[in-house]
PDB file of C-alpha atoms in Angstrom:
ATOM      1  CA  UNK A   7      24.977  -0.644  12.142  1.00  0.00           C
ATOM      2  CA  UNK A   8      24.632   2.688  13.032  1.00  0.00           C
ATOM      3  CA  UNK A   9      27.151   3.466  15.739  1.00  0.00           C
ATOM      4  CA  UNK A  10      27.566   6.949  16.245  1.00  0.00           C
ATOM      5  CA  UNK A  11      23.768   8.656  15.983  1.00  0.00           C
ATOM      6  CA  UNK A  12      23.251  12.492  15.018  1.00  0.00           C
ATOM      7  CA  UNK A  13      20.653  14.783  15.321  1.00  0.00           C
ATOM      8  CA  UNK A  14      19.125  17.211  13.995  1.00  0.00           C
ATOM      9  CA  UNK A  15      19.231  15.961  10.547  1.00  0.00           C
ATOM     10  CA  UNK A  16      18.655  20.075   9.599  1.00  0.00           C
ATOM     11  CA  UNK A  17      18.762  23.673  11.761  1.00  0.00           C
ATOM     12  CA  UNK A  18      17.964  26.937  10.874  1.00  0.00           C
ATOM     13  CA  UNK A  19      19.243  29.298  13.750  1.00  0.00           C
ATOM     14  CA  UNK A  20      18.592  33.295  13.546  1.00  0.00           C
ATOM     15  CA  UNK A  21      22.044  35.070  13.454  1.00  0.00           C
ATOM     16  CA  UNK A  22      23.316  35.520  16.934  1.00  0.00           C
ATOM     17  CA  UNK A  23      21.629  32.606  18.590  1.00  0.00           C
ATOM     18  CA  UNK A  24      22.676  29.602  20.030  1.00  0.00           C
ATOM     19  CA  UNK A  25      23.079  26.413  17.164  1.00  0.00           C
ATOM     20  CA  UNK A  26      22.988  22.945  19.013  1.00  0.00           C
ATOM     21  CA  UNK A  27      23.969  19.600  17.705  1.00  0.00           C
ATOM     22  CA  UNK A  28      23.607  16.513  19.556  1.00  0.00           C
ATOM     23  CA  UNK A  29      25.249  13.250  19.169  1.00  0.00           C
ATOM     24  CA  UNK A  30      24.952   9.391  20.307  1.00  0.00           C
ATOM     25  CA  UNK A  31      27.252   6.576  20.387  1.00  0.00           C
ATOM     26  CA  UNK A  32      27.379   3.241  21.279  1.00  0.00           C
ATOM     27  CA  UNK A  33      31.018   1.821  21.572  1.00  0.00           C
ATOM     28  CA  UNK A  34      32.626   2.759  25.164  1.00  0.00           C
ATOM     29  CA  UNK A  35      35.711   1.808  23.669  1.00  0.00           C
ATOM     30  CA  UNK A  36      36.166   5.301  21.353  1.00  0.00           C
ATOM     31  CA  UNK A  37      38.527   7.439  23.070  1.00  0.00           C
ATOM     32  CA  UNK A  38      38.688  10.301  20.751  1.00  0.00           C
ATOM     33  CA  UNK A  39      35.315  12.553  19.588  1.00  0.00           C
ATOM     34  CA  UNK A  40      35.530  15.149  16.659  1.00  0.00           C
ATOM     35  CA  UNK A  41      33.437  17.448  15.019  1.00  0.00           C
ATOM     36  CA  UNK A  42      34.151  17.964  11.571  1.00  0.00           C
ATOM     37  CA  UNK A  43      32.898  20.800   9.605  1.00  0.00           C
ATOM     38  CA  UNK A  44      31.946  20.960   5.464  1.00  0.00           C
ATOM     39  CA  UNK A  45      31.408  23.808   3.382  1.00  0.00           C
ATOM     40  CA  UNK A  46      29.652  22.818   0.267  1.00  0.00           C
ATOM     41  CA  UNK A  47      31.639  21.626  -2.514  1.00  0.00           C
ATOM     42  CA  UNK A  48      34.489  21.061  -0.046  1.00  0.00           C
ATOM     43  CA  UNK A  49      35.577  18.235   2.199  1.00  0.00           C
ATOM     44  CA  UNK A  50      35.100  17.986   6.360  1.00  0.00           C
ATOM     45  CA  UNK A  51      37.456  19.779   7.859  1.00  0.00           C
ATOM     46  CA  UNK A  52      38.733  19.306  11.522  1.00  0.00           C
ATOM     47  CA  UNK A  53      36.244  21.855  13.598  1.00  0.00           C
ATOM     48  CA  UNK A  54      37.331  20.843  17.340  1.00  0.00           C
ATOM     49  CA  UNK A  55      37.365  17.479  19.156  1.00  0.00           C
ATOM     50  CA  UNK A  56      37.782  16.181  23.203  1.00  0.00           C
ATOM     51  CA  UNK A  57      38.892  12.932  24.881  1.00  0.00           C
ATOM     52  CA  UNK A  58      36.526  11.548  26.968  1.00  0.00           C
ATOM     53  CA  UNK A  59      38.421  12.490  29.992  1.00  0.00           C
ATOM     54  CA  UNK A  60      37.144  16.317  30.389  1.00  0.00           C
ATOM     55  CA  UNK A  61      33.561  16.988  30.624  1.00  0.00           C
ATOM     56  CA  UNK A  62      33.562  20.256  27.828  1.00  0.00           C
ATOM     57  CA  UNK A  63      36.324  21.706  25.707  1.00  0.00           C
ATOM     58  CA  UNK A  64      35.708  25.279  24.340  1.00  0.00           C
ATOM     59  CA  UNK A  65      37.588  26.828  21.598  1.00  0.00           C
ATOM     60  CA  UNK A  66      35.772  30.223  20.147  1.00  0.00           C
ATOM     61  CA  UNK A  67      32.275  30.668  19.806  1.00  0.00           C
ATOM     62  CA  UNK A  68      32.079  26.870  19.340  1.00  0.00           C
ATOM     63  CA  UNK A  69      32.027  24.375  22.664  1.00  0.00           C
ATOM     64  CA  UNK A  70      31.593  20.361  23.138  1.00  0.00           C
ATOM     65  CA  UNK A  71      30.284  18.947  25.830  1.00  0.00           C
ATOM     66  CA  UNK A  72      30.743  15.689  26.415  1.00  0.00           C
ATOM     67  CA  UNK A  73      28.647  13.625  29.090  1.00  0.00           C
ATOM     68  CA  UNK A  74      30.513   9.442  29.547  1.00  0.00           C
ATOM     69  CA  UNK A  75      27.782   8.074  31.424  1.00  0.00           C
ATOM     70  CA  UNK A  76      25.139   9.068  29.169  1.00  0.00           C
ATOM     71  CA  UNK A  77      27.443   8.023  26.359  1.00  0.00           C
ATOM     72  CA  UNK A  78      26.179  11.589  24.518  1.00  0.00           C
ATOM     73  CA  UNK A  79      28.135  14.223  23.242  1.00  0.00           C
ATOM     74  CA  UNK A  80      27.129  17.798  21.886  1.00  0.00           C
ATOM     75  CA  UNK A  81      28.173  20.826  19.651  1.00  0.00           C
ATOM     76  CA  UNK A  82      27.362  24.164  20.928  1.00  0.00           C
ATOM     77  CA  UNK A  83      27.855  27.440  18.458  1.00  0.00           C
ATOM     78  CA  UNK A  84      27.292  30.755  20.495  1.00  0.00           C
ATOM     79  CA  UNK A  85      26.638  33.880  18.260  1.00  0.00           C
ATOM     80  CA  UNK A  86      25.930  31.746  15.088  1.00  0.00           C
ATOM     81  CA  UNK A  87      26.748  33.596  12.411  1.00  0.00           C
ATOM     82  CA  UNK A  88      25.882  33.678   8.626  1.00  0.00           C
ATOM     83  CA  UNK A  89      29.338  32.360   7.990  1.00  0.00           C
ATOM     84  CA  UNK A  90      28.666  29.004  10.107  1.00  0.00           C
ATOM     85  CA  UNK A  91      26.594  27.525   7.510  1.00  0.00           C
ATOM     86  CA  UNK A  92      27.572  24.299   7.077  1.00  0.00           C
ATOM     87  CA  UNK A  93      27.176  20.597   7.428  1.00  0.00           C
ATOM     88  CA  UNK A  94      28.489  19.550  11.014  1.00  0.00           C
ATOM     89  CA  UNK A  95      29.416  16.042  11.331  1.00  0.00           C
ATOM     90  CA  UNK A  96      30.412  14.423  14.805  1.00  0.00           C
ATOM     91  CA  UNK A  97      32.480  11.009  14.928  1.00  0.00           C
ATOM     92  CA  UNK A  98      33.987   8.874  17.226  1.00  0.00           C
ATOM     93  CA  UNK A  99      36.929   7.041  17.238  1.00  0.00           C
ATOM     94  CA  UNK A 100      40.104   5.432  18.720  1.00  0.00           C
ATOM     95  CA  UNK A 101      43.849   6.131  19.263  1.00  0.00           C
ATOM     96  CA  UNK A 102      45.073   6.566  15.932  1.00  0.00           C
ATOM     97  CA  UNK A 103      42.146   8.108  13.912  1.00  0.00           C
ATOM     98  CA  UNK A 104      41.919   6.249  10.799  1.00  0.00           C
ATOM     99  CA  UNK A 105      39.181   3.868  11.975  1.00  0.00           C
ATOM    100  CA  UNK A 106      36.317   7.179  12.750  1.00  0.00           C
ATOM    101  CA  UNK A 107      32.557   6.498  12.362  1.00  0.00           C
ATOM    102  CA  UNK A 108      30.964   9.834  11.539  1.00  0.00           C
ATOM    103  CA  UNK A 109      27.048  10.580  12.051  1.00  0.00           C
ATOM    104  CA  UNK A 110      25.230  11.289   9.431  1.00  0.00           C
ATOM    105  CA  UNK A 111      25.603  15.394   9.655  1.00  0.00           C
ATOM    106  CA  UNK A 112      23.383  18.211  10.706  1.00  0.00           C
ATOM    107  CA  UNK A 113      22.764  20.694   7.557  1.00  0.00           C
ATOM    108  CA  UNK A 114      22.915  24.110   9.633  1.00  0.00           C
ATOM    109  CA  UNK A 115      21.408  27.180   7.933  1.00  0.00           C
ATOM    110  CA  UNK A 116      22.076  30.534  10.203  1.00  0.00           C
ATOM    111  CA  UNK A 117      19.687  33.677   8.637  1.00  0.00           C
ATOM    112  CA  UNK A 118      21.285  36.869   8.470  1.00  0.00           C
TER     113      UNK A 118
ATOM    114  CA  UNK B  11      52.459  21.651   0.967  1.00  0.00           C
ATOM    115  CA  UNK B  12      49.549  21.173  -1.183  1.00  0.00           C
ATOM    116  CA  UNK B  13      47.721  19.186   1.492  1.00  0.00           C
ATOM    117  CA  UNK B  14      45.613  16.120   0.434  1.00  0.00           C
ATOM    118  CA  UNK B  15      44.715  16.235  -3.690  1.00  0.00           C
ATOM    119  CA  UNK B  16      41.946  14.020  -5.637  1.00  0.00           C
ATOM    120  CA  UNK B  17      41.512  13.291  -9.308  1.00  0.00           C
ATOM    121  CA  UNK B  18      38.842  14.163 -11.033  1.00  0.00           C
ATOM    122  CA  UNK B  19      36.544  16.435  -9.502  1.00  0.00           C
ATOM    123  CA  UNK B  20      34.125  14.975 -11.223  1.00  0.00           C
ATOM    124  CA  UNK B  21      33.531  11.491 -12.750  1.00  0.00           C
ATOM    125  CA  UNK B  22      30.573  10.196 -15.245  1.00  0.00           C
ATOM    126  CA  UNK B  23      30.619   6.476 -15.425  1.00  0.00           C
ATOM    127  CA  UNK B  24      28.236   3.598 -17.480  1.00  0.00           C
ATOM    128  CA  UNK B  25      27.130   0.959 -15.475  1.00  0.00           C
ATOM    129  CA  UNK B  26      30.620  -1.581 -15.651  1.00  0.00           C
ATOM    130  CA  UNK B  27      32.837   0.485 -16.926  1.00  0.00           C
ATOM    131  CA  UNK B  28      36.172   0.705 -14.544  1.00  0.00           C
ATOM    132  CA  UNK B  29      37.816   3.622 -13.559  1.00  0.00           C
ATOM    133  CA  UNK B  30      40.701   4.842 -10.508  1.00  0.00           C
ATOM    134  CA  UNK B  31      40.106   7.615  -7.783  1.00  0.00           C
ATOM    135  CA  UNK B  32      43.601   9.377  -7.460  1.00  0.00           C
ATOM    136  CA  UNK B  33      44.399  10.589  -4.332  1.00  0.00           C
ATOM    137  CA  UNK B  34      48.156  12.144  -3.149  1.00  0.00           C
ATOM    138  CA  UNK B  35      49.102  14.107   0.520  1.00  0.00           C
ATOM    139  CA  UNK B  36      52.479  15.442   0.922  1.00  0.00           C
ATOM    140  CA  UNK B  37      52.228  15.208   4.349  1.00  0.00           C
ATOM    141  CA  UNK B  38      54.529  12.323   4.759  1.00  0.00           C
ATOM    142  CA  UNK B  39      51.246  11.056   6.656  1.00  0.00           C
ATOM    143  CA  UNK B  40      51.281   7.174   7.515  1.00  0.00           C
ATOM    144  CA  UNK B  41      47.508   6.495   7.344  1.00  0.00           C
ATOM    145  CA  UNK B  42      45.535   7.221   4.430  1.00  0.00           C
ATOM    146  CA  UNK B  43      41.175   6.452   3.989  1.00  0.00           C
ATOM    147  CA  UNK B  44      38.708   6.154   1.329  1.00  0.00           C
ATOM    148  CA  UNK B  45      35.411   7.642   2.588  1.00  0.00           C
ATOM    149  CA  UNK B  46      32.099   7.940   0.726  1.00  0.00           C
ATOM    150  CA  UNK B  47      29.731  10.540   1.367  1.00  0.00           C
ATOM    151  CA  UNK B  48      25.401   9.893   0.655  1.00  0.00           C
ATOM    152  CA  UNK B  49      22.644  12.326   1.768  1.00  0.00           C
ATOM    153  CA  UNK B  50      21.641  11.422   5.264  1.00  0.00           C
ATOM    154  CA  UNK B  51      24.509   8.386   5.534  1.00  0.00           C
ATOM    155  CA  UNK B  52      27.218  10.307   7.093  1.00  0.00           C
ATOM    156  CA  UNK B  53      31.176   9.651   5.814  1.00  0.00           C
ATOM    157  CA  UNK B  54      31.296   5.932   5.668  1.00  0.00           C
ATOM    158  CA  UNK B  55      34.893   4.138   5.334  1.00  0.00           C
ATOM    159  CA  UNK B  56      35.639   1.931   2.722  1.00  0.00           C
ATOM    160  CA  UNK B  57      39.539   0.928   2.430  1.00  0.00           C
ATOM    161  CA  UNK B  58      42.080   2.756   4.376  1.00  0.00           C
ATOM    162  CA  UNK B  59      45.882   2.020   4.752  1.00  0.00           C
ATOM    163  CA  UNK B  60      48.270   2.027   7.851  1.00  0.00           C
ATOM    164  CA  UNK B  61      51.159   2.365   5.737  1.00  0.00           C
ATOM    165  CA  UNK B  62      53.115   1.393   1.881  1.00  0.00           C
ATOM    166  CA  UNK B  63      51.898  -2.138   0.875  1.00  0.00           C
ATOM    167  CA  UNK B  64      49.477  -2.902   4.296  1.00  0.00           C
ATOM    168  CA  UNK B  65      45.300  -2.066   3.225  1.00  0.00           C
ATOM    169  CA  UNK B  66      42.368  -3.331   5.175  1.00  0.00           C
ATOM    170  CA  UNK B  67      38.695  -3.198   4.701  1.00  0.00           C
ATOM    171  CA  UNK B  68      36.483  -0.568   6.097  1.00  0.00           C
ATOM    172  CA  UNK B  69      33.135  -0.372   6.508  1.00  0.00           C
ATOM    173  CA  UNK B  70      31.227  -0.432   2.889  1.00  0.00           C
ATOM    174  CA  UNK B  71      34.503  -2.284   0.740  1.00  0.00           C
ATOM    175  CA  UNK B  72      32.603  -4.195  -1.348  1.00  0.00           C
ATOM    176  CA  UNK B  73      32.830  -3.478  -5.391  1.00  0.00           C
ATOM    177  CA  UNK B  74      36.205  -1.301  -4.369  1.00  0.00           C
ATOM    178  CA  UNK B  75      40.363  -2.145  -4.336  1.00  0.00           C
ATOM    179  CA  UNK B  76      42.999  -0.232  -3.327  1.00  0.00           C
ATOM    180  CA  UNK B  77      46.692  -0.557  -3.210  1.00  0.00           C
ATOM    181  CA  UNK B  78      49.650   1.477  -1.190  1.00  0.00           C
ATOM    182  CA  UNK B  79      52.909   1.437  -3.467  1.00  0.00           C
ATOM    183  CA  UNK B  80      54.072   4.353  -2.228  1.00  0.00           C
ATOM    184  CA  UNK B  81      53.504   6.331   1.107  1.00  0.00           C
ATOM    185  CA  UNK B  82      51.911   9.666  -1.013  1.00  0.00           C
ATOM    186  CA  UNK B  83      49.830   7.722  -3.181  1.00  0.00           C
ATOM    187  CA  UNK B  84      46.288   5.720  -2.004  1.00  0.00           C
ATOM    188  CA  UNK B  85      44.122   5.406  -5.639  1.00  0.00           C
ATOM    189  CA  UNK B  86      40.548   3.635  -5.366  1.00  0.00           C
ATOM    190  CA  UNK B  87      39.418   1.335  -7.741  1.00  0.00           C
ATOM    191  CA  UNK B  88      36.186   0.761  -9.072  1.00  0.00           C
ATOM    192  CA  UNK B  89      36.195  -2.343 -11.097  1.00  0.00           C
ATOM    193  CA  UNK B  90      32.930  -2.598 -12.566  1.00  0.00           C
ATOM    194  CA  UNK B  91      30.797   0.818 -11.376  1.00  0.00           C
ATOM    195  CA  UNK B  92      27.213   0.473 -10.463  1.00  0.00           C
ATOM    196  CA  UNK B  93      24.677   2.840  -9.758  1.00  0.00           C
ATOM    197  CA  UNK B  94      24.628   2.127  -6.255  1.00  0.00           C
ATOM    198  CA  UNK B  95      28.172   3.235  -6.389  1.00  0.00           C
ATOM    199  CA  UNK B  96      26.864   7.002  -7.423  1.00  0.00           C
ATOM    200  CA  UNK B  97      28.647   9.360  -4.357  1.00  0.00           C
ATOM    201  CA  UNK B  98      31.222  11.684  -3.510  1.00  0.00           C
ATOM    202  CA  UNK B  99      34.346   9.884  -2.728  1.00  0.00           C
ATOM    203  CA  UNK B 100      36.521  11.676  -0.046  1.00  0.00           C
ATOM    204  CA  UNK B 101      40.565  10.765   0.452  1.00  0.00           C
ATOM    205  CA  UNK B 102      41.926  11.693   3.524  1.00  0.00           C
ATOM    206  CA  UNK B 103      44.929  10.926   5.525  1.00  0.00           C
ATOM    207  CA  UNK B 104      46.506  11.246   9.258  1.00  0.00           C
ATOM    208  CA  UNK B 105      49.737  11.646  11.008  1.00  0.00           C
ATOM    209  CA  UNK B 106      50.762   8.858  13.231  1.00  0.00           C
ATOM    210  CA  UNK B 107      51.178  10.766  15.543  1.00  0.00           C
ATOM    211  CA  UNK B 108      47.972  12.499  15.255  1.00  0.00           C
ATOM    212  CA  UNK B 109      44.124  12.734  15.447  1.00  0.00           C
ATOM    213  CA  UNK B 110      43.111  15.138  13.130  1.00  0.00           C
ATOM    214  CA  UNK B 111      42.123  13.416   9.303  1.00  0.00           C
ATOM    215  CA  UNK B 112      42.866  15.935   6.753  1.00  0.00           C
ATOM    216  CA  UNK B 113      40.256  15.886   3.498  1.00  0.00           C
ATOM    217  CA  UNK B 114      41.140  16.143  -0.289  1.00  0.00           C
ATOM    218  CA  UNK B 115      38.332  17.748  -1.744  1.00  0.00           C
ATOM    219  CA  UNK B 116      36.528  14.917  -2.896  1.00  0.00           C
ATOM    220  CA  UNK B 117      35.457  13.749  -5.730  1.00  0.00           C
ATOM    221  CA  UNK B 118      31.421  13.536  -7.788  1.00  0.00           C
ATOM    222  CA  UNK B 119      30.899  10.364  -9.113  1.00  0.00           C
ATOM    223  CA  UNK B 120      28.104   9.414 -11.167  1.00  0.00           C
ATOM    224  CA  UNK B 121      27.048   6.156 -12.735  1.00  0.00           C
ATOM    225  CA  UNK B 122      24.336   5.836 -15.324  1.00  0.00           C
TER     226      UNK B 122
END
């Protein structure tokens, strides 16, 4: 049971464009919405996250927006960089954390 | 603080043979989690732990036991390995009074 769906499974973005990863869930009852990021060889690491009370949190070159009725979040890098190459995963989860269901990642490539 | 720590880095099994995932945080963190990782499956839970001596099932358990003796220490247990059970195994644990899940940096397990 698949509850939190991710896509694209792979993106290649040319250096200084826009990298967009889109994400599904199911469960209205997650209140929390991260997006972890894994460089290979390493594990996730917290990238940024947002409750479902704000519409889009941005921190950097890297934004979420978040849509509740639609039940859809999404990552957006600006000015992708070489450097941003990495697996992306999005979750969802509930007060407390320890209970997340990750997607199954987005493999981003950015070309120099 | 040395963060979240797994033993071994990597792991060759035979099919049955037993074995332990170590995992440590010096965190004084309250929740710990056993995720496994598989191409296009995501980070999927298997055990995770509230606190010392309390453990509950996650998503994929089965083949896997854990205990909580102490609040630094969450090992894994593979009593009999499989092939099926061929992964990389990621610790991680969480502040109470926290979202963010900090990784160890996993650990390659494969079984023959």
């Amino acid at each position: 049971q698949q509850q939190v769906k991710q896509s694209p499974q792979s993106l290649i973005v040319q250096k200084g464009g826009i990298s967009i990863i889109n994400c599904a869930y199911e469960n209205t009852a997650f209140d929390y919405f991260p997006w972890y990021q894994q460089f290979p060889g390493k594990g996730p690491a917290l990238l940024i996250a947002i409750r479902p009370d704000v519409s889009e949190k941005k921190e950097g070159r890297f934004t979420i927006s978040f849509n509740k009725s639609a039940k859809q979040f999404s990552l957006h890098i600006m000015d992708s960089q070489p450097g941003d190459s990495a697996t992306y995963f999005c979750a969802a989860g509930y007060t407390g954390g320890f209970k997340t269901i990750f997607g199954a990642g987005t493999r981003l490539f950015v070309k120099a | 603080n040395a963060g979240v720590t797994q033993t071994p880095k990597f792991q060759v099994l035979k099919t049955g043979q037993s074995m332990t995932l170590q995992c440590a945080q010096d965190m004084n963190h309250e929740y710990m989690s056993w995720y496994r990782q598989d191409p296009g499956m995501g980070l999927r839970l298997i055990h995770y732990s509230v606190g010392a001596g309390i453990t509950d099932q996650g998503e994929v358990p089965n083949g896997y036991n854990v205990s909580r003796s102490t609040t630094e220490d969450f090992p894994l247990r593979l009593l009999s390995a499989a092939p099926s059970q061929t992964s990389v195994y990621f610790c991680a644990s969480l502040s109470g009074q926290g979202y963010e899940q900090y990784f160890g940096p996993g650990t390659r397990l494969t079984v023959t």
